[in-house]
């Protein structure tokens, strides 16, 4: 049983004045390189619409929205480069959505991890533990934190066996993904039976929450992944949309764990030729927590 349920991102291209754009829509569609993450559709059926504008400008719109999620100017010396650059941007959007929406096929590990999002009051020192307090909530009951304050995430493994834990944060404004834990991709993420962990407690690593410039409120979506075996979490890191997205490798296997391979399938759109481990033998689970940041 697979947890991969995504469909290729359906993309449409529109243009109000074909005489003012770099390449007519029909020619662009014919030149786009094939991608397992993308398919092309009519504007009415598309998940994402790309509007071609004068001066080598392209606006991206989600279905049913009139405000562009992103705008790019893509000048090229050779027109052959234009389809490749557009596909890279579209693959980034598709990979971000696939990873954000990726869910396990089983809740086998859902009860083994205690998770609590907290506010760090005093970072840990060489002699004293960190001090934390509960996060406040808005009138709708959603957790929030003031910009400039530090977030802490408390974890405890209640299972009789070790597990591997990874924490990522998704920025839906910039289509970026950062690795929160382990603090560096090559550090171990193994949590022993009954072991507790306070992520972002200091003194070295802090999770200071910030607002984008010019905004009074934002939401970061944290995703905590739990696996019975290890993965290579660096594959999940994505820069903001528009910056070159270069996965650590095109390897569809990584560490070989089921989680690693399904994450890679979600963001690369392709899988290796050997069968995945049975889910019951190599389970994984994930949970999300939205944290509102306020001025």
Coordinates of C-alpha atoms in Angstrom, one line a residue:
X1 CA 0.0 0.0 0.0
X2 CA 1.4 3.4 -1.0
X3 CA 0.8 6.7 0.6
X4 CA 1.5 8.6 -2.7
X5 CA -1.8 10.0 -3.8
X6 CA -0.8 13.1 -5.8
X7 CA -1.6 13.8 -9.4
X8 CA 0.6 15.8 -11.7
X9 CA 0.0 19.5 -11.4
X10 CA -2.4 20.6 -14.2
X11 CA -1.1 23.8 -15.8
X12 CA -2.6 26.1 -18.4
X13 CA -1.1 28.9 -20.4
X14 CA -3.1 32.0 -21.4
X15 CA -2.2 35.1 -23.3
X16 CA -4.2 38.3 -24.1
X17 CA -2.0 39.6 -26.9
X18 CA 0.1 37.0 -28.7
X19 CA 2.0 39.7 -30.6
X20 CA 3.6 41.0 -27.4
X21 CA 5.0 37.8 -25.9
X22 CA 8.2 35.9 -26.3
X23 CA 6.6 32.7 -27.7
X24 CA 3.0 32.0 -28.7
X25 CA 1.2 29.6 -26.4
X26 CA 0.9 26.8 -29.0
X27 CA 4.7 27.0 -29.7
X28 CA 5.5 27.1 -26.0
X29 CA 3.4 24.0 -25.3
X30 CA 5.1 22.1 -28.1
X31 CA 8.5 23.0 -26.8
X32 CA 8.0 22.2 -23.1
X33 CA 10.1 19.3 -22.0
X34 CA 8.2 16.3 -20.5
X35 CA 7.9 16.2 -16.7
X36 CA 6.4 13.5 -14.5
X37 CA 5.3 16.3 -12.1
X38 CA 3.3 18.3 -14.7
X39 CA 0.5 17.9 -17.2
X40 CA -1.1 20.5 -19.4
X41 CA -4.8 21.3 -19.5
X42 CA -7.4 23.9 -20.5
X43 CA -7.6 27.0 -18.2
X44 CA -11.0 25.8 -16.8
X45 CA -9.5 22.5 -15.6
X46 CA -6.1 23.7 -14.6
X47 CA -4.8 23.9 -11.0
X48 CA -2.4 26.6 -12.0
X49 CA -2.6 29.2 -14.8
X50 CA 0.4 30.9 -16.3
X51 CA -0.4 34.2 -18.0
X52 CA 2.0 35.3 -20.7
X53 CA 2.6 39.1 -20.6
X54 CA 4.8 41.6 -22.5
X55 CA 8.4 42.3 -21.5
X56 CA 9.1 38.6 -20.9
X57 CA 6.8 38.6 -17.8
X58 CA 4.9 35.6 -16.5
X59 CA 2.2 35.6 -13.8
X60 CA 1.2 32.4 -11.9
X61 CA -2.4 32.1 -10.7
X62 CA -4.0 29.4 -8.6
X63 CA -7.4 28.1 -9.7
X64 CA -10.1 30.6 -9.0
X65 CA -7.8 33.3 -7.8
X66 CA -7.3 36.8 -9.3
X67 CA -4.1 37.8 -7.4
X68 CA -1.0 36.2 -8.7
X69 CA 0.9 33.9 -6.4
X70 CA 4.1 34.8 -8.2
X71 CA 5.4 36.9 -11.0
X72 CA 8.6 36.4 -13.0
X73 CA 10.5 38.2 -15.7
X74 CA 12.4 35.6 -17.8
X75 CA 14.6 37.2 -20.4
X76 CA 16.5 34.7 -22.5
X77 CA 19.1 35.0 -25.3
X78 CA 17.8 31.9 -27.0
X79 CA 14.1 31.0 -27.0
X80 CA 15.0 27.3 -26.5
X81 CA 15.9 28.2 -22.9
X82 CA 12.5 29.6 -22.1
X83 CA 10.5 26.3 -21.9
X84 CA 13.2 24.7 -19.6
X85 CA 13.1 27.7 -17.2
X86 CA 9.3 27.7 -17.0
X87 CA 9.2 24.0 -16.4
X88 CA 11.7 24.3 -13.5
X89 CA 9.5 26.9 -11.9
X90 CA 6.4 24.8 -12.4
X91 CA 8.1 21.7 -11.0
X92 CA 9.0 23.6 -7.9
X93 CA 5.3 24.5 -7.4
X94 CA 4.3 20.9 -7.9
X95 CA 7.0 19.4 -5.7
X96 CA 6.1 21.9 -2.9
X97 CA 2.5 21.0 -3.0
X98 CA 3.2 17.2 -3.2
X99 CA 5.4 17.3 -0.2
X100 CA 3.0 19.5 1.9
X101 CA 0.1 17.2 1.1
X102 CA 2.0 13.9 1.5
X103 CA 0.3 11.6 4.0
X104 CA 1.0 8.1 5.3
X105 CA -1.1 5.2 4.2
X106 CA -1.3 4.0 7.8
X107 CA -1.6 5.6 11.3
X108 CA 0.6 2.8 12.7
X109 CA 3.0 5.3 14.3
X110 CA 0.5 8.0 15.2
X111 CA 0.3 7.2 18.9
X112 CA 4.0 6.8 19.7
X113 CA 5.1 10.5 19.6
X114 CA 4.1 13.2 22.1
X115 CA 4.3 16.6 20.5
X116 CA 3.8 20.0 22.0
X117 CA 4.5 23.4 20.5
X118 CA 5.7 25.9 23.2
X119 CA 7.1 29.4 23.6
X120 CA 10.7 29.6 24.8
X121 CA 11.0 31.9 27.7
X122 CA 14.7 31.3 28.7
X123 CA 17.1 29.3 26.5
X124 CA 19.1 26.5 28.1
X125 CA 22.6 27.2 29.4
X126 CA 25.4 24.9 30.3
X127 CA 24.0 24.7 33.9
X128 CA 20.3 25.3 33.6
X129 CA 17.5 23.7 31.4
X130 CA 15.3 25.8 29.1
X131 CA 12.2 27.5 30.5
X132 CA 9.1 27.3 28.3
X133 CA 5.4 28.3 28.5
X134 CA 2.2 27.4 26.5
X135 CA 1.6 29.2 23.3
X136 CA -1.3 31.7 23.4
X137 CA -4.2 31.1 21.1
X138 CA -6.2 33.5 18.9
X139 CA -10.1 33.8 19.2
X140 CA -10.5 30.9 16.8
X141 CA -8.3 28.7 19.0
X142 CA -5.3 28.6 16.7
X143 CA -1.9 28.8 18.3
X144 CA 0.1 32.0 17.7
X145 CA 3.3 33.6 18.7
X146 CA 4.6 37.2 18.6
X147 CA 7.2 38.0 16.0
X148 CA 10.6 38.0 17.5
X149 CA 9.8 35.4 20.1
X150 CA 11.3 31.9 20.1
X151 CA 9.4 28.7 19.4
X152 CA 10.2 25.4 21.0
X153 CA 8.9 22.0 20.0
X154 CA 8.8 19.3 22.7
X155 CA 8.9 15.6 21.6
X156 CA 8.9 12.3 23.5
X157 CA 9.1 8.8 22.1
X158 CA 6.6 6.6 23.9
X159 CA 7.5 3.5 21.8
X160 CA 9.6 0.6 23.2
X161 CA 11.8 1.0 20.1
X162 CA 13.8 3.9 18.6
X163 CA 12.3 6.1 15.9
X164 CA 13.7 8.7 13.7
X165 CA 12.1 12.2 13.8
X166 CA 12.4 15.1 11.3
X167 CA 10.8 18.5 11.4
X168 CA 10.2 20.8 8.4
X169 CA 8.5 24.2 8.1
X170 CA 6.6 25.2 4.9
X171 CA 6.3 28.9 3.8
X172 CA 3.3 29.0 1.5
X173 CA 4.0 32.6 0.5
X174 CA 7.5 31.8 -0.8
X175 CA 7.0 28.1 -1.7
X176 CA 10.0 27.3 0.4
X177 CA 10.7 24.4 2.9
X178 CA 13.3 24.6 5.7
X179 CA 14.7 21.8 7.8
X180 CA 14.1 22.5 11.5
X181 CA 15.3 19.2 12.9
X182 CA 17.8 17.7 12.8
X183 CA 19.6 21.1 12.9
X184 CA 21.8 20.0 10.0
X185 CA 20.9 17.3 7.4
X186 CA 23.8 15.1 8.3
X187 CA 23.1 15.0 12.1
X188 CA 21.4 12.0 13.6
X189 CA 17.6 12.2 14.2
X190 CA 17.2 9.0 16.3
X191 CA 15.0 9.2 19.4
X192 CA 15.5 6.4 21.9
X193 CA 12.6 4.8 23.8
X194 CA 11.1 7.2 26.3
X195 CA 13.7 9.9 25.3
X196 CA 12.5 13.5 25.3
X197 CA 13.7 16.3 23.1
X198 CA 13.1 20.1 23.1
X199 CA 13.8 21.4 19.7
X200 CA 15.0 25.1 19.6
X201 CA 15.7 25.2 23.3
X202 CA 19.2 26.7 22.9
X203 CA 21.8 27.7 23.7
X204 CA 23.1 27.1 20.2
X205 CA 19.9 26.5 18.1
X206 CA 16.9 28.8 18.5
X207 CA 13.7 29.1 16.4
X208 CA 13.0 32.8 16.2
X209 CA 9.7 33.5 14.5
X210 CA 9.7 36.4 12.1
X211 CA 7.2 38.2 9.9
X212 CA 7.9 38.9 6.2
X213 CA 8.6 42.6 5.6
X214 CA 5.5 44.7 5.3
X215 CA 3.1 42.2 6.9
X216 CA 1.3 42.1 10.2
X217 CA 0.5 38.4 10.3
X218 CA 1.8 35.2 8.7
X219 CA 1.3 31.4 9.1
X220 CA 4.1 28.9 9.2
X221 CA 3.1 25.2 8.7
X222 CA 5.3 22.8 10.5
X223 CA 5.3 19.1 9.6
X224 CA 6.8 16.5 11.8
X225 CA 7.8 13.2 10.3
X226 CA 8.3 9.9 12.2
X227 CA 9.9 6.9 10.6
X228 CA 11.0 3.5 11.9
X229 CA 14.2 3.8 9.8
X230 CA 16.3 6.8 8.8
X231 CA 16.1 9.0 5.8
X232 CA 18.2 11.8 4.2
X233 CA 16.2 14.9 5.2
X234 CA 18.2 17.3 3.0
X235 CA 16.1 16.2 0.0
X236 CA 13.1 18.1 1.5
X237 CA 14.7 21.5 1.7
X238 CA 13.5 24.0 -1.0
X239 CA 14.6 27.6 -1.6
X240 CA 12.0 30.3 -2.3
X241 CA 10.3 29.9 -5.6
X242 CA 12.4 31.6 -8.3
X243 CA 15.7 30.5 -6.8
X244 CA 17.2 27.5 -8.5
X245 CA 15.9 24.3 -7.0
X246 CA 18.6 21.6 -6.9
X247 CA 17.8 18.5 -5.0
X248 CA 20.8 16.9 -3.3
X249 CA 20.6 14.2 -6.0
X250 CA 18.3 12.6 -8.6
X251 CA 18.6 9.4 -6.6
X252 CA 15.1 7.9 -6.0
X253 CA 16.3 5.7 -3.2
X254 CA 18.2 7.9 -0.7
X255 CA 18.8 5.9 2.5
X256 CA 16.4 3.3 1.2
X257 CA 13.7 3.7 3.8
X258 CA 10.1 3.9 2.8
X259 CA 9.7 7.5 4.0
X260 CA 12.8 8.6 2.1
X261 CA 11.7 6.9 -1.1
X262 CA 8.1 8.3 -0.9
X263 CA 9.4 11.8 -0.2
X264 CA 11.6 11.6 -3.3
X265 CA 8.8 10.3 -5.4
X266 CA 6.7 13.3 -4.3
X267 CA 9.3 15.9 -5.2
X268 CA 11.1 14.2 -8.1
X269 CA 8.1 12.5 -9.7
X270 CA 9.9 9.2 -10.2
X271 CA 10.7 6.0 -8.3
X272 CA 13.3 3.4 -8.5
X273 CA 12.7 0.1 -10.2
X274 CA 12.9 -2.1 -7.1
X275 CA 9.8 -2.6 -4.9
X276 CA 9.4 -0.4 -1.8
X277 CA 9.6 -2.0 1.6
X278 CA 6.3 -3.3 2.9
X279 CA 4.5 -0.5 4.9
X280 CA 4.0 -2.8 7.9
X281 CA 7.7 -3.5 8.1
X282 CA 8.9 0.1 7.6
X283 CA 6.1 2.5 8.6
X284 CA 6.1 6.2 8.8
X285 CA 3.7 8.9 10.0
X286 CA 3.5 12.7 9.9
X287 CA 1.5 15.5 11.6
X288 CA 1.0 19.2 10.8
X289 CA 0.8 22.2 13.1
X290 CA 0.1 25.7 11.8
X291 CA 1.6 28.5 13.9
X292 CA 0.3 32.1 13.4
X293 CA 2.9 34.8 13.7
X294 CA 1.6 38.2 14.8
X295 CA 3.2 41.7 15.1

